Coordinates of C-alpha atoms and ligand atoms in Angstrom, one line a residue:
M11 CA 0.3 12.6 21.5
N12 CA 0.4 16.4 21.5
D13 CA -1.2 18.6 18.9
L14 CA 2.0 19.8 17.3
I15 CA 3.0 16.2 16.4
N16 CA -0.6 15.5 15.2
D17 CA -0.4 18.5 12.9
L18 CA 3.0 17.4 11.6
Y19 CA 1.7 14.0 10.9
Q20 CA -1.4 15.4 9.2
E21 CA 0.9 17.6 7.0
I22 CA 3.0 14.6 5.9
I23 CA -0.1 12.7 4.8
L24 CA -1.6 15.6 2.9
D25 CA 1.8 16.3 1.3
H26 CA 2.3 12.7 0.1
G27 CA -1.3 12.4 -0.8
R28 CA -1.2 15.4 -3.1
E29 CA 2.3 14.7 -4.5
P30 CA 3.0 11.0 -4.3
R31 CA 6.8 10.2 -4.5
N32 CA 8.0 7.4 -6.8
F33 CA 4.9 7.5 -8.9
G34 CA 5.2 5.5 -12.1
E35 CA 6.5 2.1 -13.2
C36 CA 10.0 0.7 -12.7
D37 CA 11.7 -0.2 -15.9
P38 CA 13.1 -2.8 -15.7
H39 CA 11.3 -4.5 -12.8
N40 CA 11.3 -8.1 -11.7
K41 CA 8.6 -8.0 -9.0
S42 CA 5.0 -6.6 -9.3
A43 CA 1.6 -6.9 -7.6
D44 CA -1.7 -5.2 -7.7
G45 CA -3.6 -3.8 -4.7
H46 CA -7.3 -3.3 -4.5
N47 CA -9.5 -1.8 -1.8
P48 CA -13.0 -2.0 -3.1
L49 CA -14.5 -0.5 0.1
C50 CA -12.9 2.8 -0.7
G51 CA -12.2 2.5 -4.4
D52 CA -8.4 2.5 -4.1
N53 CA -6.3 0.7 -6.7
L54 CA -2.6 0.4 -7.2
K55 CA 0.1 -1.3 -9.2
L56 CA 3.4 -1.8 -7.5
T57 CA 6.6 -2.6 -9.4
F58 CA 10.2 -3.0 -8.1
F59 CA 13.6 -4.2 -9.0
L60 CA 15.3 -6.6 -6.7
N61 CA 19.0 -6.8 -7.6
D62 CA 21.3 -9.9 -7.2
Q63 CA 22.2 -8.7 -3.7
N64 CA 18.6 -8.8 -2.6
I65 CA 18.4 -5.0 -2.4
I66 CA 15.4 -3.1 -3.6
E67 CA 17.1 -1.0 -6.2
D68 CA 14.1 0.8 -7.4
I69 CA 10.4 0.8 -6.4
K70 CA 7.4 2.7 -7.8
F71 CA 3.7 2.6 -7.9
T72 CA 0.8 3.9 -10.0
G73 CA -2.8 4.0 -9.2
E74 CA -5.6 6.1 -7.8
G75 CA -7.3 6.4 -4.5
C76 CA -7.9 8.4 -1.4
A77 CA -5.2 10.5 0.3
I78 CA -4.4 7.9 2.9
S79 CA -3.8 5.1 0.3
L80 CA -1.6 7.4 -1.9
A81 CA 0.3 8.8 1.1
S82 CA 0.9 5.3 2.4
A83 CA 2.2 4.0 -0.9
S84 CA 4.4 7.0 -1.3
L85 CA 5.9 6.8 2.1
M86 CA 6.4 3.1 1.7
T87 CA 8.4 3.4 -1.5
E88 CA 10.5 6.1 0.1
K89 CA 11.2 3.9 3.0
L90 CA 11.9 0.6 1.1
K91 CA 14.0 2.0 -1.7
G92 CA 17.6 0.8 -1.2
K93 CA 16.8 -1.6 1.6
K94 CA 17.8 -5.2 1.8
I95 CA 14.8 -7.5 1.5
E96 CA 15.2 -8.8 5.1
V97 CA 15.0 -5.2 6.4
A98 CA 12.1 -4.5 4.2
E99 CA 10.2 -7.4 5.7
E100 CA 10.9 -6.2 9.2
I101 CA 9.6 -2.8 8.2
F102 CA 6.4 -4.4 6.7
K103 CA 5.8 -6.2 10.0
D104 CA 6.4 -3.1 12.1
F105 CA 4.1 -1.1 9.9
T106 CA 1.2 -3.5 10.1
N107 CA 1.6 -3.6 13.9
L108 CA 1.8 0.2 14.0
V109 CA -1.5 0.8 12.1
S110 CA -3.3 -2.0 14.1
G111 CA -2.5 0.0 17.2
S112 CA 0.4 -1.8 18.7
D113 CA 3.7 0.1 18.5
E114 CA 5.3 -1.5 21.6
D115 CA 7.4 -4.2 19.9
L116 CA 8.6 -2.4 16.8
K117 CA 12.0 -3.5 15.7
V118 CA 13.1 -1.0 13.1
L119 CA 10.6 1.9 13.1
N120 CA 10.6 4.7 15.6
E121 CA 8.6 7.9 16.3
E122 CA 10.9 10.0 14.1
D123 CA 10.0 7.9 11.2
S124 CA 7.6 9.5 8.6
L125 CA 5.6 6.2 8.6
Y126 CA 4.4 7.1 12.1
A127 CA 2.2 9.7 10.4
L128 CA -0.1 6.8 9.6
K129 CA -0.4 5.5 13.1
G130 CA -3.5 7.5 13.6
V131 CA -5.5 5.4 11.2
G132 CA -5.4 2.6 13.8
G133 CA -8.6 3.8 15.3
F134 CA -10.5 3.5 11.9
P135 CA -10.8 0.0 10.5
M136 CA -11.9 1.3 7.0
R137 CA -8.8 3.5 6.9
V138 CA -6.5 0.7 8.0
K139 CA -7.3 -1.0 4.7
C140 CA -6.4 2.1 2.8
A141 CA -3.1 2.4 4.7
T142 CA -2.1 -1.2 4.3
M143 CA -3.1 -1.8 0.7
A144 CA 0.3 -0.9 -0.8
W145 CA 2.1 -2.9 1.9
H146 CA 0.1 -6.1 1.2
A147 CA 0.8 -5.7 -2.5
F148 CA 4.5 -5.5 -1.6
N149 CA 4.3 -8.6 0.5
Q150 CA 2.4 -10.4 -2.3
A151 CA 5.0 -9.4 -4.8
L152 CA 7.7 -11.0 -2.7
K153 CA 5.9 -14.3 -2.5
D154 CA 5.2 -14.6 -6.2
Ligands
LIG406 ZN1 -8.9 4.7 0.7

């Protein structure tokens, strides 16, 4: 990966960490879950509204934590808003593969995707937990 792309990815994380998108609570919402990452002190509450066509009509989060956890939650809500649940589940799988260092068999994400900015955490197990916390909360909310 060249330096220009690295800088660009860094910029995306800093930007979303400083000014998280979709910050707040969905009103109304019919799905919610909490995420905790005690190792780093990250906490979040995710809420979303799944409509009768199984589309994520709105999705928001609140919480506090490091730049990586906030950026990941922010990028996630941007990516999942308006998606059908089946697509969202594919994105979830792709993202967890991406940050665990395997981007070979991704189905829906590609390098032009802003979520690729978090690929770099793959080399740091502590940071992987920060990056995946919001996503695991999303997955948990779907199961409840
Ligand atoms: Zn963290």
